[in-house]
Short mmCIF file of C-alpha atoms in Angstrom, two decimals:
data_model
loop_
_atom_site.label_atom_id
_atom_site.label_comp_id
_atom_site.label_asym_id
_atom_site.label_seq_id
_atom_site.Cartn_x
_atom_site.Cartn_y
_atom_site.Cartn_z
CA UNK A 224 -15.63 -12.71 28.01
CA UNK A 225 -11.84 -14.50 27.15
CA UNK A 226 -9.80 -12.39 29.29
CA UNK A 227 -6.25 -13.18 28.33
CA UNK A 228 -4.15 -13.05 31.26
CA UNK A 229 0.30 -13.59 30.06
CA UNK A 230 2.89 -14.26 32.51
CA UNK A 231 5.75 -13.97 29.99
CA UNK A 232 8.98 -15.56 30.39
CA UNK A 233 10.36 -15.88 26.71
CA UNK A 234 8.33 -13.99 24.39
CA UNK A 235 8.61 -13.29 20.80
CA UNK A 236 8.35 -10.73 17.72
CA UNK A 237 4.91 -11.62 17.62
CA UNK A 238 4.42 -8.43 15.40
CA UNK A 239 7.40 -8.39 13.63
CA UNK A 240 7.03 -12.10 12.17
CA UNK A 241 3.96 -11.78 10.27
CA UNK A 242 5.89 -14.12 7.68
CA UNK A 243 8.59 -15.80 7.12
CA UNK A 244 10.48 -13.40 4.94
CA UNK A 245 13.81 -11.62 6.50
CA UNK A 246 13.51 -8.64 3.99
CA UNK A 247 8.99 -8.27 4.45
CA UNK A 248 8.16 -4.40 3.97
CA UNK A 249 5.45 -3.27 6.44
CA UNK A 250 2.73 -0.34 6.22
CA UNK A 251 1.41 0.72 9.26
CA UNK A 252 -1.84 3.51 8.80
CA UNK A 253 -2.99 5.50 11.83
CA UNK A 254 -6.16 7.39 12.74
CA UNK A 255 -4.59 10.27 14.80
CA UNK A 256 -7.80 11.22 15.37
CA UNK A 257 -10.10 8.09 16.23
CA UNK A 258 -9.39 7.44 20.27
CA UNK A 259 -9.49 3.63 20.58
CA UNK A 260 -8.89 4.32 24.36
CA UNK A 261 -6.41 3.45 26.47
CA UNK A 262 -3.49 0.63 25.22
CA UNK A 263 -3.94 -2.44 27.27
CA UNK A 264 -0.22 -2.77 28.57
CA UNK A 265 -0.71 -6.79 29.26
CA UNK A 266 3.10 -7.54 28.88
CA UNK A 267 3.63 -5.45 31.52
CA UNK A 268 2.11 -8.02 33.72
CA UNK A 269 5.39 -10.22 33.97
CA UNK A 270 9.17 -10.61 33.09
CA UNK A 271 11.06 -13.61 33.13
CA UNK A 272 14.57 -14.90 33.52
CA UNK A 273 16.13 -18.27 33.58
CA UNK A 274 17.66 -19.12 36.82
CA UNK A 275 16.75 -17.29 39.99
CA UNK A 276 19.98 -18.14 41.57
CA UNK A 277 22.00 -15.31 39.10
CA UNK A 278 20.32 -12.40 40.32
CA UNK A 279 22.63 -12.86 43.13
CA UNK A 280 25.20 -12.71 40.67
CA UNK A 281 28.53 -13.09 42.74
CA UNK A 282 28.21 -16.37 43.56
CA UNK A 283 28.44 -17.23 39.87
CA UNK A 284 30.54 -17.20 36.84
CA UNK A 285 29.73 -17.74 33.08
CA UNK A 286 30.83 -21.40 32.15
CA UNK A 287 32.37 -19.61 28.50
CA UNK A 288 33.83 -16.27 29.66
CA UNK A 289 34.56 -16.80 33.55
CA UNK A 290 32.64 -13.74 33.95
CA UNK A 291 30.79 -12.70 37.16
CA UNK A 292 26.87 -13.09 36.52
CA UNK A 293 24.45 -10.79 37.52
CA UNK A 294 20.76 -10.47 36.16
CA UNK A 295 20.37 -7.28 38.49
CA UNK A 296 20.81 -5.35 35.95
CA UNK A 297 18.58 -5.97 33.57
CA UNK A 298 15.68 -6.95 36.39
CA UNK A 299 15.98 -3.05 37.47
CA UNK A 300 15.88 -2.13 33.77
CA UNK A 301 12.87 -4.22 33.25
CA UNK A 302 10.87 -3.07 36.35
CA UNK A 303 11.86 0.77 36.59
CA UNK A 304 11.90 1.78 32.80
CA UNK A 305 10.07 -0.73 31.04
CA UNK A 306 7.52 -0.42 33.80
CA UNK A 307 6.76 -4.64 34.64
CA UNK A 308 5.13 -5.69 37.38
CA UNK A 309 6.13 -9.42 37.94
CA UNK A 310 8.90 -12.13 37.52
CA UNK A 311 9.21 -15.66 36.75
CA UNK A 312 12.09 -17.88 37.34
CA UNK A 313 13.49 -21.32 37.73
CA UNK A 314 15.39 -22.95 40.67
CA UNK A 315 14.17 -21.31 43.87
CA UNK A 316 14.69 -24.54 45.66
CA UNK A 317 17.91 -25.28 44.22
CA UNK A 318 21.52 -25.55 46.39
CA UNK A 319 22.78 -22.46 44.80
CA UNK A 320 19.85 -20.58 46.73
CA UNK A 321 20.41 -23.16 49.39
CA UNK A 322 17.45 -23.19 51.04
CA UNK A 323 16.86 -26.75 52.44
CA UNK A 324 19.57 -28.86 53.73
CA UNK A 325 19.38 -31.92 56.12
CA UNK A 326 21.98 -32.83 59.08
CA UNK A 327 23.44 -35.99 59.67
CA UNK A 328 20.50 -37.40 61.53
CA UNK A 329 18.30 -36.39 58.00
CA UNK A 330 16.40 -33.50 59.99
CA UNK A 331 15.84 -30.77 57.83
CA UNK A 332 17.84 -27.40 58.36
CA UNK A 333 16.77 -24.29 56.80
CA UNK A 334 18.54 -21.26 55.03
CA UNK A 335 17.26 -17.95 54.53
CA UNK A 336 20.00 -16.30 53.50
CA UNK A 337 20.16 -16.16 50.10
CA UNK A 338 16.72 -16.28 49.28
CA UNK A 339 15.99 -13.22 51.51
CA UNK A 340 18.91 -11.38 49.54
CA UNK A 341 17.12 -12.16 46.23
CA UNK A 342 13.98 -11.46 47.49
CA UNK A 343 14.60 -8.32 48.71
CA UNK A 344 16.03 -6.97 45.79
CA UNK A 345 12.87 -8.28 43.66
CA UNK A 346 10.36 -7.20 45.97
CA UNK A 347 11.85 -4.33 47.82
CA UNK A 348 14.52 -2.72 45.42
CA UNK A 349 12.60 -3.65 41.61
CA UNK A 350 8.93 -3.61 43.21
CA UNK A 351 7.69 -6.55 41.31
CA UNK A 352 5.68 -9.40 42.68
CA UNK A 353 7.29 -13.09 41.72
CA UNK A 354 5.92 -16.03 40.19
CA UNK A 355 7.35 -18.14 42.55
CA UNK A 356 7.81 -21.55 40.53
CA UNK A 357 8.82 -24.31 43.33
CA UNK A 358 11.36 -26.03 41.46
CA UNK A 359 13.57 -28.07 41.31
CA UNK A 360 14.44 -30.69 44.02
CA UNK A 361 16.74 -30.26 46.73
CA UNK A 362 19.37 -32.38 46.76
CA UNK A 363 19.10 -33.81 50.57
CA UNK A 364 14.98 -33.60 49.50
CA UNK A 365 15.67 -35.82 46.07
CA UNK A 366 14.53 -39.21 46.07
CA UNK A 367 17.62 -39.37 43.44
CA UNK A 368 20.42 -37.22 44.13
CA UNK A 369 21.82 -37.37 40.56
CA UNK A 370 18.89 -36.83 38.57
CA UNK A 371 19.78 -34.12 37.06
CA UNK A 372 18.34 -33.28 33.91
CA UNK A 373 16.88 -29.63 34.10
CA UNK A 374 18.97 -26.94 31.95
CA UNK A 375 22.84 -26.86 31.95
CA UNK A 376 22.72 -25.90 35.68
CA UNK A 377 21.63 -29.71 36.58
CA UNK A 378 17.98 -28.71 38.23
CA UNK A 379 17.00 -31.97 40.15
CA UNK A 380 14.22 -33.51 38.44
CA UNK A 381 13.81 -36.39 41.08
CA UNK A 382 10.46 -36.92 43.35
CA UNK A 383 10.75 -35.93 47.14
CA UNK A 384 11.80 -39.05 49.16
CA UNK A 385 9.38 -38.06 51.79
CA UNK A 386 6.33 -36.53 50.87
CA UNK A 387 5.66 -34.86 54.12
CA UNK A 388 9.29 -33.43 54.32
CA UNK A 389 8.16 -31.72 51.09
CA UNK A 390 4.85 -30.64 52.44
CA UNK A 391 6.97 -28.75 55.53
CA UNK A 392 9.28 -27.15 52.65
CA UNK A 393 6.46 -25.31 51.25
CA UNK A 394 5.00 -24.24 54.09
CA UNK A 395 8.17 -22.78 55.65
CA UNK A 396 9.05 -21.00 52.34
CA UNK A 397 5.44 -19.16 52.44
CA UNK A 398 5.75 -18.90 56.34
CA UNK A 399 8.88 -17.07 56.01
CA UNK A 400 7.68 -14.61 53.11
CA UNK A 401 5.10 -13.61 55.09
CA UNK A 402 7.18 -13.27 58.41
CA UNK A 403 9.26 -11.10 55.86
CA UNK A 404 7.17 -9.41 53.63
CA UNK A 405 4.03 -9.01 55.48
CA UNK A 406 0.72 -11.48 54.74
CA UNK A 407 -1.05 -8.51 52.23
CA UNK A 408 2.09 -8.68 50.12
CA UNK A 409 2.54 -12.05 50.03
CA UNK A 410 -1.31 -12.74 49.07
CA UNK A 411 -0.28 -10.74 45.49
CA UNK A 412 2.27 -13.49 44.55
CA UNK A 413 1.74 -16.17 42.78
CA UNK A 414 2.91 -19.48 43.44
CA UNK A 415 3.34 -21.98 40.56
CA UNK A 416 4.38 -25.68 41.68
CA UNK A 417 7.13 -26.84 39.63
CA UNK A 418 7.86 -26.47 36.07
CA UNK A 419 7.12 -28.93 32.95
CA UNK A 420 6.75 -31.73 34.87
CA UNK A 421 5.11 -33.67 31.68
CA UNK A 422 9.15 -33.22 30.37
CA UNK A 423 11.01 -34.34 33.25
CA UNK A 424 9.19 -35.50 36.27
CA UNK A 425 9.02 -39.33 36.68
CA UNK A 426 5.75 -40.90 37.27
CA UNK A 427 3.50 -39.01 34.96
CA UNK A 428 0.54 -36.60 35.53
CA UNK A 429 -0.19 -38.49 38.90
CA UNK A 430 2.84 -38.61 40.74
CA UNK A 431 2.82 -34.73 39.64
CA UNK A 432 -0.64 -34.59 41.51
CA UNK A 433 1.06 -35.94 44.40
CA UNK A 434 3.82 -33.70 44.31
CA UNK A 435 0.98 -30.53 43.70
CA UNK A 436 -1.66 -31.80 46.68
CA UNK A 437 1.48 -31.85 49.45
CA UNK A 438 2.69 -28.42 48.08
CA UNK A 439 -0.56 -26.97 48.42
CA UNK A 440 -1.02 -28.60 51.81
CA UNK A 441 2.24 -27.06 53.51
CA UNK A 442 1.34 -23.43 51.32
CA UNK A 443 -2.02 -23.04 52.31
CA UNK A 444 -1.28 -24.47 56.13
CA UNK A 445 0.96 -21.01 56.20
CA UNK A 446 -1.40 -18.63 54.32
CA UNK A 447 -4.61 -19.56 53.50
CA UNK A 448 -5.12 -17.30 51.01
CA UNK A 449 -2.06 -17.69 48.95
CA UNK A 450 -2.71 -17.74 45.25
CA UNK A 451 -1.16 -21.11 44.23
CA UNK A 452 -1.68 -23.35 40.98
CA UNK A 453 -0.02 -25.43 38.32
CA UNK A 454 0.71 -27.73 36.03
CA UNK A 455 3.14 -25.60 34.44
CA UNK A 456 2.85 -27.87 31.75
CA UNK A 457 5.28 -27.48 28.07
CA UNK A 458 3.87 -26.66 24.78
CA UNK A 459 3.42 -30.25 24.10
CA UNK A 460 2.11 -31.39 27.41
CA UNK A 461 -0.05 -34.34 27.07
CA UNK A 462 -3.74 -34.20 28.09
CA UNK A 463 -2.99 -35.30 31.75
CA UNK A 464 -1.41 -32.45 32.62
CA UNK A 465 -4.42 -30.45 31.76
CA UNK A 466 -7.91 -33.22 31.58
CA UNK A 467 -6.64 -35.32 34.07
CA UNK A 468 -4.96 -33.09 36.50
CA UNK A 469 -7.91 -30.67 36.83
CA UNK A 470 -10.22 -33.29 37.06
CA UNK A 471 -7.75 -34.36 39.95
CA UNK A 472 -8.43 -31.05 41.39
CA UNK A 473 -12.07 -30.77 41.11
CA UNK A 474 -13.05 -34.26 42.28
CA UNK A 475 -9.84 -36.46 42.64
CA UNK A 476 -8.60 -37.80 46.03
CA UNK A 477 -5.69 -35.68 47.51
CA UNK A 478 -3.15 -37.32 48.23
CA UNK A 479 -1.96 -35.29 51.32
CA UNK A 480 -4.90 -35.45 53.42
CA UNK A 481 -7.49 -38.05 51.39
CA UNK A 482 -10.06 -35.05 51.10
CA UNK A 483 -12.06 -34.69 47.87
CA UNK A 484 -10.03 -32.24 45.71
CA UNK A 485 -7.32 -29.62 45.83
CA UNK A 486 -7.50 -26.13 46.05
CA UNK A 487 -6.19 -24.45 42.67
CA UNK A 488 -6.22 -20.73 41.70
CA UNK A 489 -4.61 -20.85 38.28
CA UNK A 490 -3.86 -23.36 35.16
CA UNK A 491 -0.33 -22.62 33.81
CA UNK A 492 0.71 -23.77 31.06
CA UNK A 493 3.74 -23.16 27.91
CA UNK A 494 3.43 -21.99 24.50
CA UNK A 495 6.35 -22.85 22.21
CA UNK A 496 4.66 -21.86 18.61
CA UNK A 497 7.41 -23.61 16.71
CA UNK A 498 6.84 -26.70 18.56
CA UNK A 499 3.54 -26.58 15.97
CA UNK A 500 5.00 -25.49 12.67
CA UNK A 501 3.80 -21.89 13.75
CA UNK A 502 7.14 -20.06 14.15
CA UNK A 503 6.25 -16.31 15.26
CA UNK A 504 2.41 -16.47 14.14
CA UNK A 505 0.12 -14.33 17.06
CA UNK A 506 -2.74 -16.34 15.92
CA UNK A 507 -1.15 -19.45 17.64
CA UNK A 508 -0.95 -17.83 21.32
CA UNK A 509 -4.63 -16.69 20.95
CA UNK A 510 -5.76 -19.71 19.56
CA UNK A 511 -4.09 -21.78 22.38
CA UNK A 512 -5.29 -19.37 25.21
CA UNK A 513 -8.79 -20.01 23.68
CA UNK A 514 -8.54 -23.81 23.62
CA UNK A 515 -7.83 -23.77 27.40
CA UNK A 516 -9.99 -20.97 28.10
CA UNK A 517 -13.08 -22.51 26.30
CA UNK A 518 -12.12 -26.33 27.81
CA UNK A 519 -11.72 -24.37 31.52
CA UNK A 520 -15.27 -22.56 30.73
CA UNK A 521 -16.59 -25.81 29.70
CA UNK A 522 -15.68 -28.52 32.35
CA UNK A 523 -13.92 -26.86 34.95
CA UNK A 524 -15.78 -23.16 35.62
CA UNK A 525 -16.77 -24.22 38.84
CA UNK A 526 -13.13 -24.02 39.93
CA UNK A 527 -12.79 -20.16 39.02
CA UNK A 528 -9.34 -20.59 37.58
CA UNK A 529 -6.99 -18.12 35.93
CA UNK A 530 -5.48 -19.00 32.92
CA UNK A 531 -1.59 -18.30 33.21
CA UNK A 532 1.04 -18.75 30.42
CA UNK A 533 4.14 -18.34 32.42
CA UNK A 534 6.73 -19.35 29.13
CA UNK A 535 6.79 -18.74 25.43
CA UNK A 536 9.07 -18.27 22.79
CA UNK A 537 10.00 -19.25 19.20
CA UNK A 538 13.21 -20.87 17.35
CA UNK A 539 13.18 -17.56 14.48
CA UNK A 540 16.18 -15.39 16.38
CA UNK A 541 18.95 -18.07 17.70
CA UNK A 542 22.42 -15.92 16.94
CA UNK A 543 25.66 -17.39 18.49
CA UNK A 544 27.40 -14.18 19.91
CA UNK A 545 30.36 -13.36 22.44
CA UNK A 546 28.10 -10.18 23.68
CA UNK A 547 24.94 -9.41 24.88
CA UNK A 548 23.04 -6.55 23.84
CA UNK A 549 19.46 -5.17 24.63
CA UNK A 550 16.91 -4.76 21.45
CA UNK A 551 13.36 -3.00 20.87
CA UNK A 552 11.58 -4.49 18.11
CA UNK A 553 9.34 -2.17 16.15
CA UNK A 554 5.58 -1.89 16.81
CA UNK A 555 6.20 -1.31 20.51
CA UNK A 556 7.57 -5.08 21.18
CA UNK A 557 10.72 -5.42 23.35
CA UNK A 558 12.82 -7.91 23.61
CA UNK A 559 16.51 -9.11 24.33
CA UNK A 560 19.19 -10.10 21.50
CA UNK A 561 22.40 -12.08 21.81
CA UNK A 562 24.56 -9.88 19.75
CA UNK A 563 28.40 -9.86 18.61
CA UNK A 564 29.21 -6.19 19.19
CA UNK A 565 28.47 -2.97 17.43
CA UNK A 566 30.98 -3.88 14.94
CA UNK A 567 28.63 -7.00 13.46
CA UNK A 568 27.39 -5.65 10.50
CA UNK A 569 25.43 -9.05 9.51
CA UNK A 570 24.03 -9.36 12.53
CA UNK A 571 22.88 -5.49 12.36
CA UNK A 572 21.42 -6.05 9.41
CA UNK A 573 19.88 -9.34 9.79
CA UNK A 574 18.42 -7.90 13.60
CA UNK A 575 17.09 -4.39 11.41
CA UNK A 576 15.64 -6.80 8.79
CA UNK A 577 13.07 -8.16 11.54
CA UNK A 578 12.96 -4.72 13.13
CA UNK A 579 15.24 -5.16 16.05
CA UNK A 580 16.99 -2.09 16.71
CA UNK A 581 20.46 -2.90 18.86
CA UNK A 582 20.53 -0.23 21.53
CA UNK A 583 23.70 -1.33 23.47
CA UNK A 584 25.56 -3.57 25.91
CA UNK A 585 23.91 -5.04 28.90
CA UNK A 586 27.37 -6.91 29.86
CA UNK A 587 27.29 -10.78 31.32
CA UNK A 588 23.77 -10.50 32.14
CA UNK A 589 23.44 -14.54 32.51
CA UNK A 590 25.65 -16.35 30.77
CA UNK A 591 23.93 -15.55 27.38
CA UNK A 592 20.68 -14.29 26.40
CA UNK A 593 18.68 -15.60 23.45
CA UNK A 594 17.68 -13.58 20.78
CA UNK A 595 13.93 -12.98 20.91
CA UNK A 596 11.37 -10.15 22.17
CA UNK A 597 7.82 -8.99 21.60
CA UNK A 598 6.02 -7.39 24.31
CA UNK A 599 8.59 -8.50 27.02
CA UNK A 600 12.15 -8.21 28.24
CA UNK A 601 13.26 -11.14 28.56
CA UNK A 602 16.14 -13.28 29.90
CA UNK A 603 16.76 -16.55 28.47
CA UNK A 604 19.81 -18.45 29.69
CA UNK A 605 21.77 -21.13 27.48
CA UNK A 606 24.18 -23.82 28.51
CA UNK A 607 27.85 -24.12 26.65
CA UNK A 608 27.35 -27.48 26.46
CA UNK A 609 28.21 -28.48 22.55
CA UNK A 610 24.99 -30.08 21.66
CA UNK A 611 23.00 -26.92 22.68
CA UNK A 612 25.10 -24.59 21.25
CA UNK A 613 24.69 -26.49 17.77
CA UNK A 614 21.13 -25.80 18.73
CA UNK A 615 21.57 -21.95 18.99
#
């Protein structure tokens, strides 16, 4: 039996977009006398925001407005009012969080102040279980300190200059988390090695496998019961990040210890149906999920993998506003819409046409929130460069 497990980062209006027309009418007939059982609120498993450092909003300012950025209000709403149990975000290893630096002799120096501030808020105040995405490379550990590719904020995407130090960094993060929050708590988290390596990581899937092996080596040494996985490949990911990577985990030579195989608890991937000309079609998500479920069952059943979709979305609603709004699409879906204010009648009408009700201003929750929705409250940060603005 297939079990659909979602960790939602940027979810589309699956139900509202049954067709491409903005003005279609929908009729829903409900037989109130028939009890189909409890509602499976699978979407509450996780929600996503872009750059995790923005939870510490006082440290950042919107590149357009100069307003201090803070995701905390949205995180609390997602956790306390909408019932989300987990959260995933980019950049926990970046220098704005500042876990890893090196001294003048090249020795690692660890700092936990901002990490603790972030995780205390997520774990203790929000009561969420993080999906800890181990990205991007700390500049002092990067083989190419200038390899800034990921998003407008320039996450470093180069390989580590020293894989031993990379292993130790991951081990230190896990050890520190266990010491601060307790092993029973940390064992409920998911640790995802990197983000979309098929788009940005040099060296192909084999170099990613090396990165993964060393990360697992450090993490498992710190906590033998940790849940760790990958490859977090983009929706357009090549077979290498599925078949070749899982072949490696099952029976390849481990780069870190030269033994056979590598620990993997879950396989993660991303789904963007617009990449395949199927914008907003919920059937694509099911087909994509079923494909990986079937292939994992056929070739990798001995690994006992959980499948996780840790990022997803579409391109249908991409407004270019100046203010941010929370929207609740019809049919029980929840999302965030970039709005231009209550006075923008055209935006209101367009949103209503696809089943989005604009509720109110969230304020500057992250330098820009993309229009989206469907089974998740979602924050998607966009930069201010001209090319990206044109894309929106």
